[in-house]
Coordinates of C-alpha atoms (C1' of nucleotides) in Angstrom, one line a residue:
Chain A
M260 CA -10.5 -3.6 15.0
T261 CA -7.1 -3.0 15.6
A262 CA -8.1 -3.0 19.2
E263 CA -9.4 -6.0 19.0
R264 CA -5.9 -7.5 17.8
W265 CA -4.0 -6.0 20.4
Q266 CA -6.5 -7.6 23.0
S267 CA -5.8 -11.0 21.8
V268 CA -2.0 -9.9 22.2
V269 CA -2.4 -9.8 26.3
R270 CA -4.9 -12.8 25.9
E271 CA -2.0 -14.5 24.3
I272 CA 0.5 -13.3 26.5
I273 CA -1.1 -14.7 29.7
H274 CA -2.1 -18.1 27.5
R275 CA 1.4 -18.6 26.2
G276 CA 3.9 -17.2 29.1
D277 CA 7.1 -17.9 28.8
D278 CA 6.8 -19.0 25.7
F279 CA 4.9 -15.9 24.5
G280 CA 7.3 -13.8 21.5
R281 CA 9.2 -17.0 21.0
P282 CA 10.5 -17.0 17.1
E283 CA 10.2 -20.4 15.6
I284 CA 13.5 -20.2 13.2
G285 CA 15.4 -22.4 15.2
K286 CA 13.4 -25.4 14.4
G287 CA 15.9 -27.3 17.2
E288 CA 19.2 -27.3 15.1
K289 CA 22.3 -27.1 16.6
L290 CA 24.3 -23.9 17.2
N291 CA 27.4 -23.6 18.9
V292 CA 28.0 -20.2 20.6
E293 CA 32.0 -19.9 21.3
F294 CA 32.5 -17.0 23.3
V295 CA 34.9 -15.1 26.1
S296 CA 37.7 -17.7 25.4
A297 CA 40.1 -15.3 27.3
N298 CA 43.6 -16.8 27.5
P299 CA 44.3 -18.8 30.7
T300 CA 46.9 -16.7 32.3
G301 CA 45.2 -14.4 35.1
P302 CA 41.6 -13.2 36.0
M303 CA 39.1 -11.9 33.4
H304 CA 39.7 -7.9 33.0
V305 CA 36.9 -5.8 32.2
G306 CA 38.0 -6.1 28.2
H307 CA 36.7 -9.5 28.3
T308 CA 33.3 -8.3 29.6
R309 CA 31.4 -7.2 27.1
G310 CA 32.1 -10.2 24.7
A311 CA 31.3 -12.3 28.2
V312 CA 28.2 -10.6 28.0
Y313 CA 27.1 -10.4 24.4
G314 CA 27.8 -14.1 23.8
D315 CA 25.8 -15.1 26.7
A316 CA 23.0 -13.1 25.7
L317 CA 23.4 -14.3 22.0
A318 CA 22.9 -17.8 23.3
A319 CA 19.9 -17.1 25.8
L320 CA 18.4 -15.3 22.6
M321 CA 19.0 -18.1 20.1
A322 CA 17.7 -20.7 22.3
F323 CA 14.5 -18.8 23.0
A324 CA 14.5 -18.6 19.0
G325 CA 14.4 -22.3 19.1
F326 CA 18.0 -23.4 18.6
D327 CA 19.4 -26.2 20.5
V328 CA 22.7 -23.7 21.8
T329 CA 25.7 -25.1 23.3
R330 CA 28.4 -22.1 25.2
E331 CA 31.3 -23.0 24.3
Y332 CA 34.8 -22.1 25.5
Y333 CA 37.6 -22.4 23.9
V334 CA 40.2 -22.9 26.1
N335 CA 44.2 -21.9 24.6
D336 CA 46.3 -24.1 26.7
A337 CA 48.6 -25.0 24.2
G338 CA 50.6 -21.6 23.3
G339 CA 54.0 -20.8 24.5
Q340 CA 52.1 -18.5 27.0
I341 CA 51.4 -21.2 29.1
D342 CA 55.1 -21.9 29.5
V343 CA 55.6 -18.1 30.8
L344 CA 52.8 -18.5 33.1
A345 CA 54.1 -21.8 34.6
R346 CA 57.6 -19.8 35.1
S347 CA 55.9 -17.2 36.2
A348 CA 54.1 -19.8 39.1
Y349 CA 57.1 -21.7 39.4
L350 CA 58.8 -18.4 40.8
R351 CA 56.3 -17.8 43.4
Y352 CA 56.7 -21.2 44.4
R353 CA 60.4 -20.6 45.3
E354 CA 59.0 -17.6 46.7
S355 CA 56.4 -19.4 49.0
L356 CA 59.8 -21.8 50.0
G357 CA 61.3 -18.8 51.5
H358 CA 63.7 -17.7 48.6
E359 CA 64.2 -14.5 48.0
I360 CA 62.6 -13.5 44.1
G361 CA 63.2 -10.0 43.9
P362 CA 60.8 -8.0 41.5
I363 CA 59.6 -10.8 38.2
P364 CA 61.3 -10.3 35.4
E365 CA 60.4 -8.5 32.6
G366 CA 58.1 -10.9 30.4
L367 CA 56.5 -12.9 33.4
Y368 CA 53.3 -12.4 35.0
P369 CA 53.6 -10.2 37.9
G370 CA 50.2 -10.7 38.9
E371 CA 49.4 -11.6 43.2
Y372 CA 46.9 -14.3 41.5
L373 CA 49.9 -16.1 41.2
V374 CA 51.0 -16.2 44.7
P375 CA 48.5 -18.8 46.3
V376 CA 49.5 -20.8 43.0
G377 CA 52.9 -20.8 44.7
A378 CA 52.1 -22.1 48.0
K379 CA 49.5 -24.8 45.9
L380 CA 52.7 -26.0 44.2
K381 CA 54.3 -25.8 47.5
E382 CA 51.8 -28.0 49.1
L383 CA 52.0 -30.6 46.2
F384 CA 55.5 -30.6 45.5
G385 CA 57.3 -29.6 48.8
D386 CA 60.7 -28.7 47.7
Q387 CA 60.8 -31.5 45.3
L388 CA 60.7 -28.8 42.2
G389 CA 63.9 -27.3 42.7
T390 CA 65.8 -31.3 42.3
K391 CA 64.3 -31.4 39.2
S392 CA 65.1 -30.3 35.1
E393 CA 63.0 -27.2 34.1
K394 CA 62.1 -29.4 31.4
E395 CA 60.5 -31.7 34.2
W396 CA 59.1 -29.3 36.7
L397 CA 57.2 -27.7 33.6
E398 CA 55.5 -30.7 33.3
L399 CA 54.6 -30.6 36.6
V400 CA 53.7 -27.5 36.9
R401 CA 51.5 -26.7 34.2
P402 CA 48.5 -28.5 34.9
V403 CA 48.3 -27.3 38.5
V404 CA 48.4 -23.3 37.2
L405 CA 46.2 -24.1 34.1
E406 CA 43.5 -25.3 36.5
A407 CA 44.1 -22.9 39.0
M408 CA 43.5 -19.8 36.8
M409 CA 40.7 -21.6 34.6
A410 CA 39.0 -21.6 38.4
L411 CA 39.5 -18.1 38.5
I412 CA 38.0 -17.4 35.1
R413 CA 34.6 -19.5 35.4
A414 CA 34.8 -17.7 39.0
D415 CA 34.2 -14.3 37.3
L416 CA 32.3 -15.8 34.9
A417 CA 29.8 -16.6 37.6
R418 CA 29.5 -13.1 38.6
L419 CA 28.3 -12.2 35.6
G420 CA 25.7 -15.5 35.9
I421 CA 27.8 -17.0 33.0
R422 CA 28.0 -20.7 32.4
H423 CA 29.4 -22.8 29.2
D424 CA 28.7 -26.0 28.9
V425 CA 31.9 -27.1 27.2
F426 CA 35.5 -26.0 28.1
F427 CA 37.4 -27.1 24.8
S428 CA 41.4 -27.6 25.4
E429 CA 43.5 -26.3 22.3
K430 CA 46.1 -28.8 23.2
S431 CA 43.8 -31.7 22.9
L432 CA 43.8 -31.1 19.4
H433 CA 47.5 -31.6 19.2
G434 CA 49.8 -34.9 18.6
P435 CA 50.5 -37.0 16.3
E436 CA 47.2 -38.8 16.4
G437 CA 45.5 -35.6 17.3
D438 CA 43.0 -33.4 15.4
I439 CA 45.1 -30.7 13.9
A440 CA 47.0 -33.8 12.1
Q441 CA 44.0 -35.5 10.9
T442 CA 42.5 -32.6 9.4
L443 CA 46.2 -31.7 7.9
D444 CA 45.9 -35.0 6.3
W445 CA 42.1 -34.4 5.1
L446 CA 43.0 -31.0 3.7
R447 CA 45.7 -32.5 1.9
T448 CA 43.9 -35.2 0.0
K449 CA 41.5 -32.3 -0.9
G450 CA 44.6 -30.6 -2.3
L451 CA 44.3 -27.7 -0.2
V452 CA 48.0 -27.8 0.9
Y453 CA 50.9 -26.8 -0.5
Q454 CA 54.4 -26.0 0.2
G455 CA 55.1 -22.2 -1.4
R456 CA 55.9 -18.9 -0.6
L457 CA 54.3 -15.8 0.9
A458 CA 54.3 -12.7 -0.6
P459 CA 55.2 -10.0 1.7
P460 CA 52.2 -7.9 3.1
K461 CA 52.6 -4.6 1.0
G462 CA 53.1 -1.6 2.9
G463 CA 53.0 -1.6 6.5
A464 CA 56.0 -3.0 8.7
P465 CA 55.5 -6.7 8.4
R466 CA 57.7 -7.3 11.5
D467 CA 58.6 -11.5 11.2
H468 CA 58.3 -12.0 7.3
E469 CA 60.8 -14.2 5.9
D470 CA 60.5 -15.0 2.6
R471 CA 60.8 -19.2 2.9
E472 CA 59.1 -22.0 1.4
Q473 CA 56.3 -23.6 3.8
T474 CA 53.5 -25.0 4.3
L475 CA 50.5 -23.3 3.5
F476 CA 46.3 -23.8 3.6
K477 CA 45.0 -22.4 0.3
A478 CA 42.6 -20.0 2.4
S479 CA 42.4 -17.5 -0.9
E480 CA 40.2 -20.2 -2.1
F481 CA 37.4 -19.7 0.6
G482 CA 37.4 -16.0 0.6
D483 CA 40.7 -15.0 2.3
D484 CA 42.9 -12.3 1.8
T485 CA 45.6 -14.9 1.4
D486 CA 47.0 -18.0 2.0
R487 CA 47.9 -18.9 5.5
A488 CA 50.8 -20.5 7.1
L489 CA 50.1 -24.3 8.9
V490 CA 53.1 -24.8 10.5
K491 CA 56.2 -23.2 12.1
S492 CA 59.8 -23.1 11.5
D493 CA 60.2 -24.9 14.4
G494 CA 57.8 -28.2 13.0
S495 CA 54.9 -27.4 15.5
Y496 CA 51.8 -26.1 14.5
T497 CA 50.5 -22.2 14.0
Y498 CA 47.1 -20.9 16.0
F499 CA 45.6 -21.2 13.1
A500 CA 46.0 -24.5 12.1
A501 CA 44.7 -25.4 15.6
D502 CA 42.0 -23.2 14.7
I503 CA 40.8 -25.3 11.3
A504 CA 40.7 -28.3 13.5
Y505 CA 38.8 -26.8 16.4
H506 CA 36.2 -25.5 13.9
R507 CA 36.5 -29.1 12.3
N508 CA 35.5 -30.7 15.4
K509 CA 32.6 -28.3 16.1
Y510 CA 31.1 -29.3 12.5
L511 CA 31.7 -33.2 13.2
R512 CA 29.7 -32.7 16.4
G513 CA 27.2 -31.6 14.2
F514 CA 27.1 -27.5 14.5
L515 CA 26.0 -26.6 10.9
H516 CA 25.2 -23.6 12.8
Q517 CA 28.4 -21.8 14.5
A518 CA 28.6 -18.2 16.0
I519 CA 31.7 -16.9 17.7
V520 CA 32.5 -13.6 19.8
L521 CA 35.3 -12.0 19.4
G522 CA 37.1 -8.6 20.3
A523 CA 37.7 -5.8 18.1
D524 CA 41.3 -6.4 18.1
H525 CA 40.3 -10.1 16.2
G526 CA 38.2 -8.2 13.1
G527 CA 41.1 -9.1 10.7
Y528 CA 40.6 -12.9 11.9
V529 CA 37.1 -13.2 10.3
K530 CA 37.5 -14.0 6.7
R531 CA 40.3 -16.9 7.1
L532 CA 37.7 -18.8 9.7
Q533 CA 34.9 -18.4 7.5
A534 CA 37.3 -19.6 4.8
A535 CA 38.2 -22.1 7.4
L536 CA 35.3 -23.9 7.9
K537 CA 33.9 -23.5 4.4
A538 CA 36.8 -25.8 3.6
V539 CA 36.4 -28.4 6.1
S540 CA 32.7 -28.5 5.9
G541 CA 32.4 -28.8 1.8
G542 CA 30.3 -25.2 2.5
A543 CA 27.9 -26.8 4.6
A544 CA 28.2 -25.3 7.9
E545 CA 28.1 -21.8 8.6
I546 CA 30.0 -19.5 10.6
D547 CA 28.6 -16.0 12.5
V548 CA 31.9 -13.8 13.6
K549 CA 30.8 -11.3 15.6
I550 CA 32.8 -8.6 16.8
C551 CA 32.5 -6.7 19.9
Q552 CA 34.2 -3.2 20.0
I553 CA 36.1 -1.4 22.5
V554 CA 34.7 -0.4 25.8
T555 CA 36.2 2.9 27.5
L556 CA 35.6 2.9 31.3
L557 CA 34.7 6.4 32.9
R558 CA 35.0 7.1 35.9
D559 CA 34.0 11.1 36.7
G560 CA 34.0 11.6 33.2
S561 CA 37.3 10.7 32.5
P562 CA 38.7 7.6 31.0
V563 CA 40.4 4.8 33.6
K564 CA 43.6 4.9 32.6
M565 CA 45.1 1.2 32.6
S566 CA 48.4 -0.3 32.5
K567 CA 49.4 -4.2 32.3
R568 CA 52.9 -3.4 33.1
S569 CA 52.2 -1.2 36.1
G570 CA 49.4 -4.2 36.9
N571 CA 47.0 -1.1 37.3
I572 CA 44.2 -3.3 35.3
V573 CA 40.5 -3.3 36.0
T574 CA 39.0 -6.6 36.5
V575 CA 35.7 -8.4 35.9
A576 CA 35.5 -8.5 39.8
D577 CA 36.1 -5.2 40.1
V578 CA 33.3 -4.1 38.1
V579 CA 30.5 -6.6 38.9
D580 CA 31.7 -5.9 42.8
E581 CA 31.0 -1.9 42.2
V582 CA 27.7 -1.8 40.0
G583 CA 26.4 -5.0 40.2
S584 CA 26.1 -8.3 37.3
D585 CA 22.2 -6.8 36.5
A586 CA 23.9 -3.0 35.3
V587 CA 27.0 -4.5 34.1
R588 CA 25.0 -6.8 31.9
F589 CA 22.7 -4.6 31.2
M590 CA 24.1 -1.6 30.2
L591 CA 26.7 -3.6 27.9
L592 CA 23.6 -4.7 25.8
Y593 CA 22.0 -1.3 26.2
R594 CA 24.1 -0.7 22.7
R595 CA 25.0 -2.7 19.1
N596 CA 28.0 -5.0 19.7
D597 CA 29.8 -3.3 16.9
A598 CA 29.7 -0.3 18.5
P599 CA 32.2 1.6 20.3
L600 CA 30.6 2.2 23.9
E601 CA 31.6 4.2 27.1
F602 CA 31.1 2.7 30.4
D603 CA 30.2 5.5 32.8
F604 CA 30.4 4.4 36.4
A605 CA 28.7 7.2 37.9
K606 CA 25.6 6.7 35.6
V607 CA 25.7 2.8 35.8
V608 CA 25.2 2.9 39.3
A609 CA 22.6 5.8 39.5
Q610 CA 18.8 4.5 40.0
T611 CA 17.3 7.1 37.5
R612 CA 16.0 7.2 34.0
D613 CA 19.7 7.8 33.1
N614 CA 20.2 4.5 34.1
P615 CA 17.9 1.8 31.9
V616 CA 18.8 -0.7 34.1
F617 CA 16.7 0.0 37.2
Y618 CA 14.1 1.9 35.1
V619 CA 13.0 -1.5 33.5
Q620 CA 13.5 -3.3 36.9
Y621 CA 11.4 -0.7 38.4
A622 CA 8.9 -1.3 36.2
H623 CA 8.8 -5.2 36.5
A624 CA 8.4 -4.3 40.3
R625 CA 6.1 -1.8 39.7
C626 CA 3.8 -4.9 38.3
C627 CA 4.3 -6.6 41.3
S628 CA 3.8 -4.0 43.4
I629 CA 0.1 -3.4 41.7
F630 CA -0.8 -7.3 41.8
R631 CA 0.0 -6.8 45.9
T632 CA -2.2 -3.8 46.3
A633 CA -5.0 -5.5 44.6
G634 CA -4.9 -8.4 46.3
V635 CA -5.6 -6.2 49.4
E636 CA -7.9 -3.2 48.1
I637 CA -10.1 -5.4 46.2
P638 CA -9.9 -8.9 48.3
Q639 CA -12.9 -10.5 45.5
L640 CA -10.5 -10.1 42.5
D641 CA -9.9 -13.5 40.7
L642 CA -6.2 -13.3 39.8
S643 CA -5.5 -16.4 38.3
N644 CA -4.3 -16.8 34.5
E645 CA -7.7 -17.7 33.8
A646 CA -10.2 -15.6 34.6
L647 CA -7.6 -12.5 33.7
E648 CA -7.6 -14.6 29.9
N649 CA -11.1 -14.0 30.4
A650 CA -11.3 -10.7 31.3
D651 CA -13.1 -8.1 29.1
L652 CA -10.6 -6.5 27.7
G653 CA -12.9 -4.1 25.5
M654 CA -12.8 -2.2 28.8
L655 CA -9.3 -1.1 27.9
S656 CA -10.7 1.7 25.7
S657 CA -7.9 4.7 26.8
D658 CA -5.4 5.8 24.4
A659 CA -3.2 5.0 27.6
D660 CA -4.5 1.4 27.2
H661 CA -3.8 0.7 23.6
E662 CA -0.5 2.0 23.7
L663 CA 0.4 -0.4 26.4
M664 CA -1.0 -3.3 24.1
R665 CA 0.3 -1.9 20.8
V666 CA 4.1 -2.2 22.3
L667 CA 3.1 -5.4 24.1
G668 CA 2.0 -6.5 20.4
T669 CA 5.3 -5.7 19.1
F670 CA 7.7 -8.0 21.2
P671 CA 7.6 -11.0 19.1
R672 CA 8.5 -9.0 15.9
V673 CA 11.7 -7.7 17.9
V674 CA 12.7 -11.0 19.4
D675 CA 12.5 -12.2 15.6
G676 CA 14.7 -9.7 14.4
A677 CA 17.1 -9.9 16.9
A678 CA 17.8 -13.3 16.6
R679 CA 17.6 -13.0 13.0
Y680 CA 20.9 -10.3 13.1
R681 CA 22.1 -11.6 16.3
E682 CA 21.1 -8.7 17.6
P683 CA 20.4 -9.0 21.2
H684 CA 20.3 -4.6 22.1
R685 CA 17.1 -4.8 20.4
V686 CA 15.6 -7.0 23.1
A687 CA 17.5 -4.1 25.7
F688 CA 15.7 -0.9 23.5
Y689 CA 12.5 -2.8 23.4
L690 CA 12.0 -3.3 27.3
Y691 CA 12.7 0.0 28.1
E692 CA 10.1 1.5 25.5
L693 CA 7.6 -1.2 27.6
A694 CA 8.6 0.2 30.9
G695 CA 8.4 4.0 29.6
A696 CA 4.8 2.7 28.5
L697 CA 3.9 1.2 31.9
H698 CA 5.3 4.1 33.4
S699 CA 3.5 6.9 31.7
M700 CA 0.2 5.2 32.2
W701 CA 0.7 4.7 35.8
A702 CA 1.6 8.9 36.2
K703 CA -1.5 8.9 33.6
G704 CA -3.4 7.5 36.9
N705 CA -2.5 10.0 39.1
Q706 CA -4.4 12.6 37.1
D707 CA -7.3 10.7 36.0
P708 CA -8.4 7.7 38.5
G709 CA -10.2 6.4 35.3
L710 CA -6.8 5.3 34.1
R711 CA -5.8 3.4 37.2
F712 CA -5.1 -0.1 37.3
I713 CA -7.2 -0.8 40.3
N714 CA -10.2 0.3 40.8
P715 CA -12.1 -0.4 44.0
G716 CA -15.3 0.5 42.4
D717 CA -15.4 -1.5 39.0
V718 CA -14.4 -5.2 39.9
K719 CA -14.4 -5.3 36.0
L720 CA -12.5 -3.0 34.6
S721 CA -9.8 -3.6 37.3
T722 CA -10.0 -7.5 36.2
A723 CA -9.1 -6.3 32.7
R724 CA -6.3 -3.5 33.3
L725 CA -4.6 -6.1 35.4
A726 CA -4.9 -8.7 32.5
L727 CA -2.9 -6.0 30.8
V728 CA -0.2 -5.6 33.8
R729 CA 0.0 -9.6 34.0
G730 CA 0.9 -9.3 30.3
V731 CA 3.5 -6.5 30.7
R732 CA 4.9 -8.2 33.6
Q733 CA 5.2 -11.2 31.2
V734 CA 7.1 -9.8 28.8
L735 CA 9.3 -8.2 30.9
V736 CA 10.5 -11.1 32.6
N737 CA 10.8 -12.7 28.9
G738 CA 12.5 -9.7 28.0
L739 CA 15.0 -9.9 30.8
A740 CA 15.5 -13.4 30.5
I741 CA 17.0 -12.8 27.1
L742 CA 19.2 -10.2 28.4
G743 CA 20.3 -12.6 32.1
V744 CA 18.8 -9.7 33.9
F745 CA 17.3 -10.1 36.9
A746 CA 13.1 -9.4 37.7
P747 CA 13.4 -8.3 41.1
E748 CA 9.4 -8.2 42.7
E749 CA 10.8 -5.3 44.4
L750 CA 13.4 -2.1 44.7
S751 CA 14.6 -2.3 48.0
Chain B
rG151 C1' 49.4 1.2 1.8
rG152 C1' 45.4 -3.0 2.2
rC153 C1' 40.8 -4.7 5.2
rC154 C1' 37.3 -4.0 9.1
rC155 C1' 34.3 -1.3 12.1
rC156 C1' 32.6 4.5 13.4
rG157 C1' 30.8 9.3 12.2
rU158 C1' 22.8 11.3 13.6
rA159 C1' 21.1 17.3 19.0
rG160 C1' 26.1 20.1 23.3
rC161 C1' 26.9 14.9 25.6
rU162 C1' 25.9 9.0 24.8
rC163 C1' 23.5 6.1 21.9
rA164 C1' 18.9 4.2 18.5
rG165 C1' 17.0 4.0 13.5
rC166 C1' 21.3 1.1 8.7
rU167 C1' 16.7 -5.2 6.2
rG168 C1' 15.1 2.0 1.1
rG169 C1' 8.6 4.5 2.9
rA170 C1' 5.3 9.4 5.3
rU171 C1' 7.3 15.7 9.8
rA172 C1' 14.8 11.7 11.5
rG173 C1' 13.8 9.4 17.6
rA174 C1' 15.4 8.3 23.0
rG175 C1' 17.8 9.3 27.5
rC176 C1' 20.9 13.2 30.0
rA177 C1' 22.4 18.0 30.2
rA178 C1' 18.6 23.2 30.1
rU179 C1' 13.8 25.8 31.5
rU180 C1' 8.6 24.6 33.2
rG181 C1' 4.8 21.9 35.9
rA182 C1' 2.7 17.5 38.7
rC183 C1' 3.9 14.3 45.0
rU184 C1' -2.6 14.3 50.9
rU185 C1' 0.1 7.7 45.1
rC186 C1' -1.8 1.9 42.6
rU187 C1' 6.4 2.8 45.7
rA188 C1' 7.7 10.6 42.4
rA189 C1' 13.6 5.1 41.6
rU190 C1' 8.3 8.2 38.5
rC191 C1' 5.0 11.2 34.6
rA192 C1' 4.2 15.6 31.4
rA193 C1' 5.1 20.0 28.3
rU194 C1' 9.3 23.4 26.0
rA195 C1' 13.6 24.2 23.2
rG196 C1' 17.5 21.8 20.6
rG197 C1' 19.9 18.2 14.3
rU198 C1' 22.7 20.6 6.7
rC199 C1' 22.2 12.3 9.8
rG200 C1' 30.9 13.8 8.4
rC201 C1' 31.1 15.9 2.8
rA202 C1' 30.2 15.2 -2.6
rG203 C1' 28.3 12.9 -6.3
rG204 C1' 25.1 8.3 -8.3
rU205 C1' 20.7 4.6 -7.7
rU206 C1' 15.3 5.2 -6.9
rC207 C1' 8.4 7.4 -6.8
rG208 C1' 11.6 7.9 -2.4
rA209 C1' 18.2 7.4 1.0
rA210 C1' 20.2 8.6 7.8
rU211 C1' 19.2 3.7 5.2
rC212 C1' 21.7 1.3 -0.7
rC213 C1' 26.6 2.2 -4.6
rU214 C1' 31.2 5.1 -5.9
rG215 C1' 34.9 8.7 -4.3
rC216 C1' 36.8 12.1 -0.4
rC217 C1' 37.3 13.6 5.2
rG218 C1' 37.8 12.7 9.7
rG219 C1' 38.2 8.6 14.4
rG220 C1' 39.3 3.4 16.2
rG221 C1' 41.2 -1.7 15.1
rU222 C1' 44.3 -4.9 12.3
rC223 C1' 47.8 -6.4 8.7
rG224 C1' 53.1 -13.0 12.7
rC225 C1' 55.6 -19.0 11.6
rC226 C1' 52.0 -14.5 18.8
rA227 C1' 47.9 -16.2 20.7

RNA sequence: GGCCCCGUAGCUCAGCUGGAUAGAGCAAUUGACUUCUAAUCAAUAGGUCGCAGGUUCGAAUCCUGCCGGGGUCGCCA
C-alpha cells in the first residue's frame, strides 16, 4: 500500500518536473525580501556573506512557494558616512594629481579600493576640484564615489550569484516633500508623534543620552521597549525616521508581506521595526525579521584574525575566489540562520563526505552518469519522460528502492516547512539525506547486481530504476535551485 | 541591569511546530575497488540533550528560575 504511494510519487516527480514539491502557500501575493543592504563604503567583507546568501535563498524558497518576490537592497546613501567616504576619495584624488598625501588620517577609509575612484575623479574634473570649497566638491564627489562603491558591491554579489530587483536609495526619502516628511505628517495626524523626554536607560553606559525635549515616535504603543527619537538636534532626521518612511513606502507599494535579513548586531532593532510597520500600515502588513548569527572563519583550525584598522579584512571576493560560490552558499545554508557558524576553509575546499556540497553535487552527477551509461549499455531503452512515467514501478521492490522512494516522497513536506518557517537550511539537510540514499543504493548494487540501476538483461527493471533515478535527479535539481547551487552533470 | 540568540557524542551541527530505543558527518576501529566514476558504501564504538523545578498520558522540544557563552541597549548607520 505504501509502496504504491511511493510509486505514485516517482510518477508525479517526472510529470511535474521543476514544479514538483512546490508548496501552495504564497498564492501570488507580493513579498519583499530586503537583504544585504551593506553600507556603500567599500567592498563586501565576509561578515555580509551569510546574510546575503541566506536572503537570496529565502527569496528563492518563497518564490518557489508561490510568492511574488522582490529582492531589495536598501542603500544607506544619506548618512554622515558618505561624507567620510567622499573625503577619503578626495584624498585619493589629490594623490592621483601627484600630491603627497602621507598616511590616511584617522577616521577616513584607508582602503586601496578608493585609489581608482581618485583616478576617476581626476578624469572627470581635472584639477578643478581643488579650486572649490569643500561644500562644493563634496557635492561633486559624493555621487561618483557612491556609484563606484555600489559597482563594487554589485560585483561581489554577482560572484555569489545574487541579483537584487530593487536598489532603494535612502537619500531619496529625504527632502521637504520626501517620504520621511510625509510619513511624519501622517503619523502626527494619528497622534503618534509628540515632543517629550526619554528616561535614561537603566544600567549600561549611555554614551550620548541627553535629557532634552525631542520629537518622538510612540513606538512603545506598538510593542517596542521605548519611544524613539525622530529628529536629531541639528534638525535632520534620525536613521530610524528614514526607516519608518522606507517601510511605509514598501507597504504603499503593495507589500503586505515583508522580510528583512539582519546581522546579529541588529538583534535589538527587531521590535522597533515591527512597531514601525505596524503603525504605518495600521496592522495590515507584517514583517518577518530574520537575524543571521556571526560566522567564525577558521583556517587550519584557528580563527582568522581581522582588524579594520590594519586593513586586514577578508572580503567576499577572497572567499569566493578560494572556495567557489557553490561551496560558500551551501555551507552557509547548511546551518540554521540564527545559530553561530564556523566556516573552516580546509573543510569547505575538501571534496569528501566531510563537505556536503560535493556530496550532493556528486549525487546529481552520478544520476547523470547513470543515464549516460544506460544509453550505451541498453541502446533500445526509451528514456523519455513519457516512457519513464509509464514504467512498471512495481519492479521497485527492494528495501533500497523503498528507502529511496520514501525520501523522495518527503520533499514536498520539507519544502513546505522550510517556506513556512523561512528556513532554507532544511532544504540543504534534506538534499544531503537524499544524496546519501542514492549513494547507498548505488553501493549496494556493487554487492548485489539485482540492485543495480542498469541491468542489461532486464529492460523492464532497468526502465523502472531509471525512472527512480530521474526522480532523484529532478528533486536534487529542484532543491539545489532553491539554494542557488549549481547541479553539475559531471564532476571534473 | 533590560532585551535577543546559543548551550545536544571528543569536534561541527540537525532535531526545538510535544510522541515510540535522541540523529548525521568528522575524528577512532574494522571491512568493501577486474565499478552503472570508491569524490562512494557497510559495520563497531561514543550522549546525565547546561542545571533545578513545573505543565502533560508523554518534554531535547512548552513554562519559571539559575549557571555558562555571544550580541545589543545613540540624536551612529
